[in-house]
Short mmCIF file of C-alpha atoms in Angstrom, two decimals:
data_model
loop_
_atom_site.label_atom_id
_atom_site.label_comp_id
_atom_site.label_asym_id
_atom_site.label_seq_id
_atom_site.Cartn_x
_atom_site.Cartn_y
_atom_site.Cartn_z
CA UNK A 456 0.00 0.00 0.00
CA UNK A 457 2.90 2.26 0.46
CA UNK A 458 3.77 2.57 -3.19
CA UNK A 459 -0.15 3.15 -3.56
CA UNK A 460 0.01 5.95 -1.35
CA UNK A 461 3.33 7.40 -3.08
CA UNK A 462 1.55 7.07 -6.41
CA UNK A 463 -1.72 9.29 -5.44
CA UNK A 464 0.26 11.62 -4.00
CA UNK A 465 2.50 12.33 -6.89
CA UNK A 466 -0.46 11.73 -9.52
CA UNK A 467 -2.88 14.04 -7.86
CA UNK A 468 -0.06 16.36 -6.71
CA UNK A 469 -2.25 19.15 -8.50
CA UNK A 470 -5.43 18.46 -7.00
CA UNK A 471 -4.07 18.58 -3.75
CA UNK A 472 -2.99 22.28 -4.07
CA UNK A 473 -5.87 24.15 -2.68
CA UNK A 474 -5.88 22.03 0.46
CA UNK A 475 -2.21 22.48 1.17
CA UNK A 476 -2.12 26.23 0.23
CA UNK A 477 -5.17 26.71 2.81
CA UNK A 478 -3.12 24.99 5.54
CA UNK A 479 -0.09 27.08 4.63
CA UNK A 480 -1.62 30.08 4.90
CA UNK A 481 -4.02 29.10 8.08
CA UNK A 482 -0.66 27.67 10.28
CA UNK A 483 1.25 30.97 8.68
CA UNK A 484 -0.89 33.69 9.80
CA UNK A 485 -0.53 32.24 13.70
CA UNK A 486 3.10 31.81 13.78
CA UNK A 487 3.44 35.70 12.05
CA UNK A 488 0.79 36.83 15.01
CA UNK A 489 2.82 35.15 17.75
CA UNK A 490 6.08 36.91 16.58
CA UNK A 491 4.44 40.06 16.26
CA UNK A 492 3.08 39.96 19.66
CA UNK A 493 6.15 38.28 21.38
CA UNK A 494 7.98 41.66 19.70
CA UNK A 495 5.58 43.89 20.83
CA UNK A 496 5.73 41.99 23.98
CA UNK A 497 9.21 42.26 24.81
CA UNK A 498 9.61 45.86 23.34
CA UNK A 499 7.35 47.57 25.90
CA UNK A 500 8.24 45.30 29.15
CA UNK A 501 12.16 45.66 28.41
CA UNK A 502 13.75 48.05 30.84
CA UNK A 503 10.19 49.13 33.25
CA UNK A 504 11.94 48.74 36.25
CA UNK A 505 15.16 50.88 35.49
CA UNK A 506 13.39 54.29 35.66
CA UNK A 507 12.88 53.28 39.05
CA UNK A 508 16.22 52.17 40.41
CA UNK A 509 17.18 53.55 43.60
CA UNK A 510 13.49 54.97 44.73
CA UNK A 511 11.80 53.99 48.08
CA UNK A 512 8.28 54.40 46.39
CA UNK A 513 6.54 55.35 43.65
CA UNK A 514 3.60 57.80 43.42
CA UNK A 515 1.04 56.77 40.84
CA UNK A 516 -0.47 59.06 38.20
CA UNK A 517 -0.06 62.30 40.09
CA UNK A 518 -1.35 65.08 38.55
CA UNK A 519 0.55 67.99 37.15
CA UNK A 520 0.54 70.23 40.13
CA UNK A 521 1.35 67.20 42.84
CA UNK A 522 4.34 66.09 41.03
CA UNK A 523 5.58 70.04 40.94
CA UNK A 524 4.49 70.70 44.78
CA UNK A 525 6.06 66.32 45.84
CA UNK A 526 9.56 67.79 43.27
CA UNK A 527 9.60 70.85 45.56
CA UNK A 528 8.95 68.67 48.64
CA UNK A 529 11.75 66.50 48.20
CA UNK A 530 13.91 69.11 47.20
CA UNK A 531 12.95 71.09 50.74
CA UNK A 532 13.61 67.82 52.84
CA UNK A 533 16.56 66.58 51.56
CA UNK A 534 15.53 63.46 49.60
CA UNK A 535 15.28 62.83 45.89
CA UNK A 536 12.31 62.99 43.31
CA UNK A 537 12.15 62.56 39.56
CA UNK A 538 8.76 61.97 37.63
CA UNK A 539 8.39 59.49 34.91
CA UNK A 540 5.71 61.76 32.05
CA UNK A 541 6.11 64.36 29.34
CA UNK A 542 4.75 67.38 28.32
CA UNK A 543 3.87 67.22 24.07
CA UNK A 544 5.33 70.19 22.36
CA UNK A 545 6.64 71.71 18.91
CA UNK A 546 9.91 71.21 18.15
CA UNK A 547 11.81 73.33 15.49
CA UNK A 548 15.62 72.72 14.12
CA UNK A 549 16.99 75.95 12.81
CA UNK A 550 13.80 77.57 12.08
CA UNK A 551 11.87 74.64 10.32
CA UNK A 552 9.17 72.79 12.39
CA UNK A 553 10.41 69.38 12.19
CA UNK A 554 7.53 67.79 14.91
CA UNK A 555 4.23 69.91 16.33
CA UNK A 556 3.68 67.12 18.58
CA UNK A 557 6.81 65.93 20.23
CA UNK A 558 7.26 64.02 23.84
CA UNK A 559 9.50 66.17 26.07
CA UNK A 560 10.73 63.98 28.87
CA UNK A 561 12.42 65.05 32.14
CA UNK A 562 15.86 63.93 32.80
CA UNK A 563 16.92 63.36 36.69
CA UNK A 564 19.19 65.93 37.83
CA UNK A 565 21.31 63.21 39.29
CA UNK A 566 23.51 61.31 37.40
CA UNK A 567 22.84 58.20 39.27
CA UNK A 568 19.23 58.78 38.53
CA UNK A 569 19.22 58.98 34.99
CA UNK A 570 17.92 55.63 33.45
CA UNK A 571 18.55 57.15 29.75
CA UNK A 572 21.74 55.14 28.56
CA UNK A 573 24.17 57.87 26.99
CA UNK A 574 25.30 56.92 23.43
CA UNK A 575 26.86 59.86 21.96
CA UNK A 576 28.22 63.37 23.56
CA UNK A 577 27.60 64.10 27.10
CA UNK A 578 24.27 64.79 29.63
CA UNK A 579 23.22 68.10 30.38
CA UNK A 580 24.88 70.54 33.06
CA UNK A 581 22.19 73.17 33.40
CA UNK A 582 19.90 75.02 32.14
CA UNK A 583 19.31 74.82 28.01
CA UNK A 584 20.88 72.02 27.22
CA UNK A 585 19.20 68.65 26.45
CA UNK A 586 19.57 65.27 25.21
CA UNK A 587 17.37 64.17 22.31
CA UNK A 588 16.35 59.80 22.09
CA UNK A 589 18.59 58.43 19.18
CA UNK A 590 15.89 56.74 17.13
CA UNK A 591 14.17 60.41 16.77
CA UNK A 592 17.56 61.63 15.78
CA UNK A 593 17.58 59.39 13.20
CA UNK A 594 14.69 59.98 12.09
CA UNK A 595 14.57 63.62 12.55
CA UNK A 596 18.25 64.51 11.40
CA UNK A 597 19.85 66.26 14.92
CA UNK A 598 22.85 65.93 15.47
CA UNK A 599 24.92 66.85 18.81
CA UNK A 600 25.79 70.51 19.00
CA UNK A 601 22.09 71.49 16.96
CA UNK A 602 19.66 74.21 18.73
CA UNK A 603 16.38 73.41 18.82
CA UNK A 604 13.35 75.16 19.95
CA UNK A 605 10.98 73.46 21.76
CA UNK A 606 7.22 75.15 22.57
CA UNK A 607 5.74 78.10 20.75
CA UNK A 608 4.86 81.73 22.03
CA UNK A 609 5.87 82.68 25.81
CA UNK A 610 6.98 79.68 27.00
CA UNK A 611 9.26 78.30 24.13
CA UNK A 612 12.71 77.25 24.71
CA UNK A 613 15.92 77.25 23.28
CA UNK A 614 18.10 74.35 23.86
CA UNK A 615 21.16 73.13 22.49
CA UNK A 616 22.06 68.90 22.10
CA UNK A 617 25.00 68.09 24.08
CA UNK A 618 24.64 64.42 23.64
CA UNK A 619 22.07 61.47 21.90
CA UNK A 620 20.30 58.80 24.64
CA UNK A 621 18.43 55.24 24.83
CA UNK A 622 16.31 54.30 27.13
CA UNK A 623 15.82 51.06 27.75
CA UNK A 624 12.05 51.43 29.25
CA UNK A 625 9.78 51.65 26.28
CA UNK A 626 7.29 52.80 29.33
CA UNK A 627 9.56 55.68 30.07
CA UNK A 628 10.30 56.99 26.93
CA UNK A 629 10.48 60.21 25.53
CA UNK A 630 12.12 62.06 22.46
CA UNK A 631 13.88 64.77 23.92
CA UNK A 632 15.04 65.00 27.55
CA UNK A 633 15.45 68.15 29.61
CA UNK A 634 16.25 68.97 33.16
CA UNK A 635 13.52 69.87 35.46
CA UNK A 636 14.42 73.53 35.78
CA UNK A 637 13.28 73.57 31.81
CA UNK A 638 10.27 71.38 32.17
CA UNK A 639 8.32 73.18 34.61
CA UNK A 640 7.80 75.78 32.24
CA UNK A 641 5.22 73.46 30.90
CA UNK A 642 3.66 72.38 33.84
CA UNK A 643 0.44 72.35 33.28
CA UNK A 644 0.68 70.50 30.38
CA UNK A 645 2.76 67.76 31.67
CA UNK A 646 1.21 64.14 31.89
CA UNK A 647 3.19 62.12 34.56
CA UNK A 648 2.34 58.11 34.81
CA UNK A 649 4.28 58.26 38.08
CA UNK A 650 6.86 60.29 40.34
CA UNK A 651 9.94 58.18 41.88
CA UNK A 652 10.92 59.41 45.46
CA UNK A 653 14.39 58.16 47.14
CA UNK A 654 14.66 58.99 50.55
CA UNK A 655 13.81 57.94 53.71
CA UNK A 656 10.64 57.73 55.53
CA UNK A 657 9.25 57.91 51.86
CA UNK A 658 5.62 57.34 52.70
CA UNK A 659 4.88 60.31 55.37
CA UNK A 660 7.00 62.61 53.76
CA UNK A 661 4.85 62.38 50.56
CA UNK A 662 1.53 62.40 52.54
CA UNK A 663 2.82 65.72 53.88
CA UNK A 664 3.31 67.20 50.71
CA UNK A 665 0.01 65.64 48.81
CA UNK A 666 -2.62 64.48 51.49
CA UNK A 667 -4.01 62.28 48.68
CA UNK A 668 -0.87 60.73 46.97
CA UNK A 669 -0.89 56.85 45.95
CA UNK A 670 1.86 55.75 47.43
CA UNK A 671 3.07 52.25 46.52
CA UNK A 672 6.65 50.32 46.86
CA UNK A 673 8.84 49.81 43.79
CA UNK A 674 8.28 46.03 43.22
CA UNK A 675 4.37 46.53 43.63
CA UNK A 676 4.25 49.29 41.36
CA UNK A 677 6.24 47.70 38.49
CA UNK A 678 4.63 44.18 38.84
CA UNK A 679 1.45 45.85 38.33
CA UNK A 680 2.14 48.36 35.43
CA UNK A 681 3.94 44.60 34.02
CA UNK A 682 0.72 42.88 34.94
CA UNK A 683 -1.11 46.13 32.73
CA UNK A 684 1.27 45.93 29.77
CA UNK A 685 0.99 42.13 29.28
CA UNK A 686 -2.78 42.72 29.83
CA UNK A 687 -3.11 44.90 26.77
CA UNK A 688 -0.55 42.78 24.04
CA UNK A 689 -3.05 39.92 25.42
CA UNK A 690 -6.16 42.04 24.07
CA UNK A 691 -4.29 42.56 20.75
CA UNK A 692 -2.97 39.09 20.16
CA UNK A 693 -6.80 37.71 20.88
CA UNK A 694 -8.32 40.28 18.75
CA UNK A 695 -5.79 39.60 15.97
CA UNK A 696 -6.21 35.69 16.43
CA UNK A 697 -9.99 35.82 16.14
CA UNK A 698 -9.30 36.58 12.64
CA UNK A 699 -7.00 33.23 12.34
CA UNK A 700 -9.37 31.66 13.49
CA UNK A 701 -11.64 32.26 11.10
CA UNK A 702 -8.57 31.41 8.39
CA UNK A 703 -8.62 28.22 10.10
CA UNK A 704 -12.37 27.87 9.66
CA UNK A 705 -11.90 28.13 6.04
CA UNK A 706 -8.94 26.01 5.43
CA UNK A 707 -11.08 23.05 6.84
CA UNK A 708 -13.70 23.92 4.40
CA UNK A 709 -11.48 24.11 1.79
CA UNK A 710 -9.66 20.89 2.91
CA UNK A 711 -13.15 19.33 3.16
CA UNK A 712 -14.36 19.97 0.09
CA UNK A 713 -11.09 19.17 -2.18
CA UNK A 714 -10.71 15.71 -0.45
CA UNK A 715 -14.91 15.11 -0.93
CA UNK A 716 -14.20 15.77 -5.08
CA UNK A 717 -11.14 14.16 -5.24
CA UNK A 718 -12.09 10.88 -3.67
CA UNK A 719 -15.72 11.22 -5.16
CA UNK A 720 -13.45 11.16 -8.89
CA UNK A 721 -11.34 8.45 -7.15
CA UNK A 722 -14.55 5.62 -6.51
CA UNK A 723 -13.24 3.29 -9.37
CA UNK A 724 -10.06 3.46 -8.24
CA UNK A 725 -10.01 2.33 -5.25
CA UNK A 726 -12.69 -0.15 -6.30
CA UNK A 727 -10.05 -1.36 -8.16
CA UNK A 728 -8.05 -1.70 -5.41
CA UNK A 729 -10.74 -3.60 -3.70
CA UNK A 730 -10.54 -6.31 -6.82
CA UNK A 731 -7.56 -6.47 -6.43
CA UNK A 732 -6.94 -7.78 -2.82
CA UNK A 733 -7.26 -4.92 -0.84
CA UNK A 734 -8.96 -4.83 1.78
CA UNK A 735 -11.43 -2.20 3.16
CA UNK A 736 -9.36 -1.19 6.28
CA UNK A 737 -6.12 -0.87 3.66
CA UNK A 738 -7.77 1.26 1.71
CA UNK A 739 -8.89 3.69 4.51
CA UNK A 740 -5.81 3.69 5.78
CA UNK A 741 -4.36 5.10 2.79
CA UNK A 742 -6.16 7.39 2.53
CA UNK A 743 -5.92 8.70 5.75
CA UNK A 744 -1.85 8.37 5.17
CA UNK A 745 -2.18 10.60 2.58
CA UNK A 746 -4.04 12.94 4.23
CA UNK A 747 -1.29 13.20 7.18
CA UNK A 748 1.01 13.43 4.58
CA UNK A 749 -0.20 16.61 3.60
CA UNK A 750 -1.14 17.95 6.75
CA UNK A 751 2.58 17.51 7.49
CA UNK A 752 3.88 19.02 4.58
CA UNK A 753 1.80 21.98 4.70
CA UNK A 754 2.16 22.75 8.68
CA UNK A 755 6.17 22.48 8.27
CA UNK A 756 5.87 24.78 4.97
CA UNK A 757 3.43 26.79 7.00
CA UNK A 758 5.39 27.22 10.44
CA UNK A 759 9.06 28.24 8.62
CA UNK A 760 7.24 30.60 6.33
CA UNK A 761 5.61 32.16 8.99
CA UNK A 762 8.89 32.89 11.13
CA UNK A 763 10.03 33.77 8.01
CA UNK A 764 7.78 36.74 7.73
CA UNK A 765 7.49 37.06 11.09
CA UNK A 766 10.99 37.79 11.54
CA UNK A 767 11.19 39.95 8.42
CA UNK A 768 7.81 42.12 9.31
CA UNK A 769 9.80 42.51 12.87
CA UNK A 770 13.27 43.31 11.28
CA UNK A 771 11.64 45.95 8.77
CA UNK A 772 9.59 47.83 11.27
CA UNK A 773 12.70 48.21 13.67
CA UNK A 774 14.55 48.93 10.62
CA UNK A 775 12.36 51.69 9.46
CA UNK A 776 10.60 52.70 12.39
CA UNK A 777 12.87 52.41 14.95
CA UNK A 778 10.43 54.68 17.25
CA UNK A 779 7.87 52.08 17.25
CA UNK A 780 10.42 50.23 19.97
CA UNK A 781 9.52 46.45 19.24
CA UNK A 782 12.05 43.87 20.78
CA UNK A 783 13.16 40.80 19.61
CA UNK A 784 10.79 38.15 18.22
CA UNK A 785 10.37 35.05 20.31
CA UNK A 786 7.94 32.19 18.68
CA UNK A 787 7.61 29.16 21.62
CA UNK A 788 7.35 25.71 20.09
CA UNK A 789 3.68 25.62 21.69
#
């Protein structure tokens, strides 16, 4: 029965096509969807504990004003405060609006605070200078030693690059970083996920300042904003698999109705067969060889092609859009 089975295969290779194609393209599209998420995955957890390092506790979405009256707080007491948010503002290089919607960040005044990984030139030392992300210098064309001029009307602001930064928290990411004494021009139009406090007694001292304030420890406030992340790539990656599914759904009426036909155009053969010596249960059996045999063929075909693409849809976004911040592409064997 084997060389049967060989023989069908390669004599109906053609008819076969449609079948194998739909299981192709069904097992495809899930392996490309688990790359993509596993990148998008990894891109925004990477790094959401290093804007963090060295705090005693976190304050949760504070709102503009507490984050300016907790920075003044800590300042007046002797401990250390930096706030994780940005303010969105234009952003001209010499004269020509490059951005009218661009994430200023603050950077900590403290060196050892500064999660921002320096890649080219040097951090700030006052006033007017800042640091600018290196995927949006790419993108943008600055280059260390450029003036750029952030905000419109009153409260714009000229600042020169001293040096080009990474940050390793997607989270906590901004384009261009200044120091706080530049920020709080814009305070009212600041949006701050969190403020970092280092100090001791951390809890008091920031019910002092903001009666209100959600105070929570560093591991409990980045195992939840993890827990928050991972809950929204979920939402995607279901949302985007509801649509496989329903790839899946016709693959098996594709497959269905190509093996009814073919079989239905195959009665006198394997009636044949039958005269021949075979018996009932042989026959099945073949045909439910050959049928594996595709399935195999098609779901090996399908998986590599889809980590093909995956890892080529991952490698051109990053490649292109290196803003978009997706990590590296991680497809379990599950």
């Amino acid at each position: 029965m084997r060389t049967v089975i060989l023989a069908s295969l390669r004599t109906h290779t053609r008819r076969y096509g449609a079948a194998l194609l739909a299981v192709v393209i069904g097992s495809a599209f899930i392996v490309v969807t688990a790359a993509l998420s596993s990148s998008m995955r990894a891109g925004l957890t990477a790094g959401l504990a290093e804007p963090y390092d060295g705090a005693t506790a976190v304050v949760d979405s504070p709102s503009a004003a507490d984050a300016g009256t907790l920075l003044d707080a800590a300042q007046q007491d002797g401990a250390d405060a930096w706030l994780i948010g940005w303010t969105m503002q234009q952003v001209a290089l010499a004269g020509k609006v490059i951005d009218t919607d661009t994430d200023i960040g603050q950077l900590p005044d403290r060196p050892d605070r500064r999660w921002q990984d320096l890649v080219a030139g040097r951090f700030p030392g006052g006033p007017g200078e800042a640091v600018v992300d290196t995927n949006t210098a790419k993108v943008e064309k600055v280059a260390v030693g450029d003036r750029l001029r952030i905000g419109t009307g009153a409260s714009a602001l000229d600042v020169t690059v001293v040096g080009l930064v990474d940050s390793p928290s997607t989270y906590a990411y901004a384009s261009v970083y200044v120091l706080w004494s530049d920020l709080a021009r814009w305070q009212d139009q600041l949006f701050v996920t969190s403020l970092a406090w280092a100090g001791p007694d951390a809890a008091s001292r920031i019910g002092v300042a903001v009666a209100d304030a959600d105070v929570e420890s560093v591991d409990d406030y980045v195992q939840d904003l993890q827990q928050q992340v991972n809950n929204g790539v979920d939402v995607v990656q279901v949302v985007v698999l509801l649509f496989g599914a329903i790839a899946l759904v016709v693959g098996i009426l594709v497959i269905n109705n190509t093996f009814t036909i073919l079989f239905a155009q195959r009665t006198r053969d394997f009636a044949l067969l039958r005269c021949v010596g075979a018996t009932r249960r042989q026959v099945l059996r073949s045909v439910r060889l050959e049928s594996l045999a595709l399935g195999v063929l098609a779901a090996v075909i399908g998986v590599l092609s889809g980590l093909g693409v995956g890892h080529g849809l991952v490698a051109l976004v990053r490649a292109q859009w290196p803003q978009t911040r997706l990590g590296a592409p991680h497809v379990s064997a599950a």
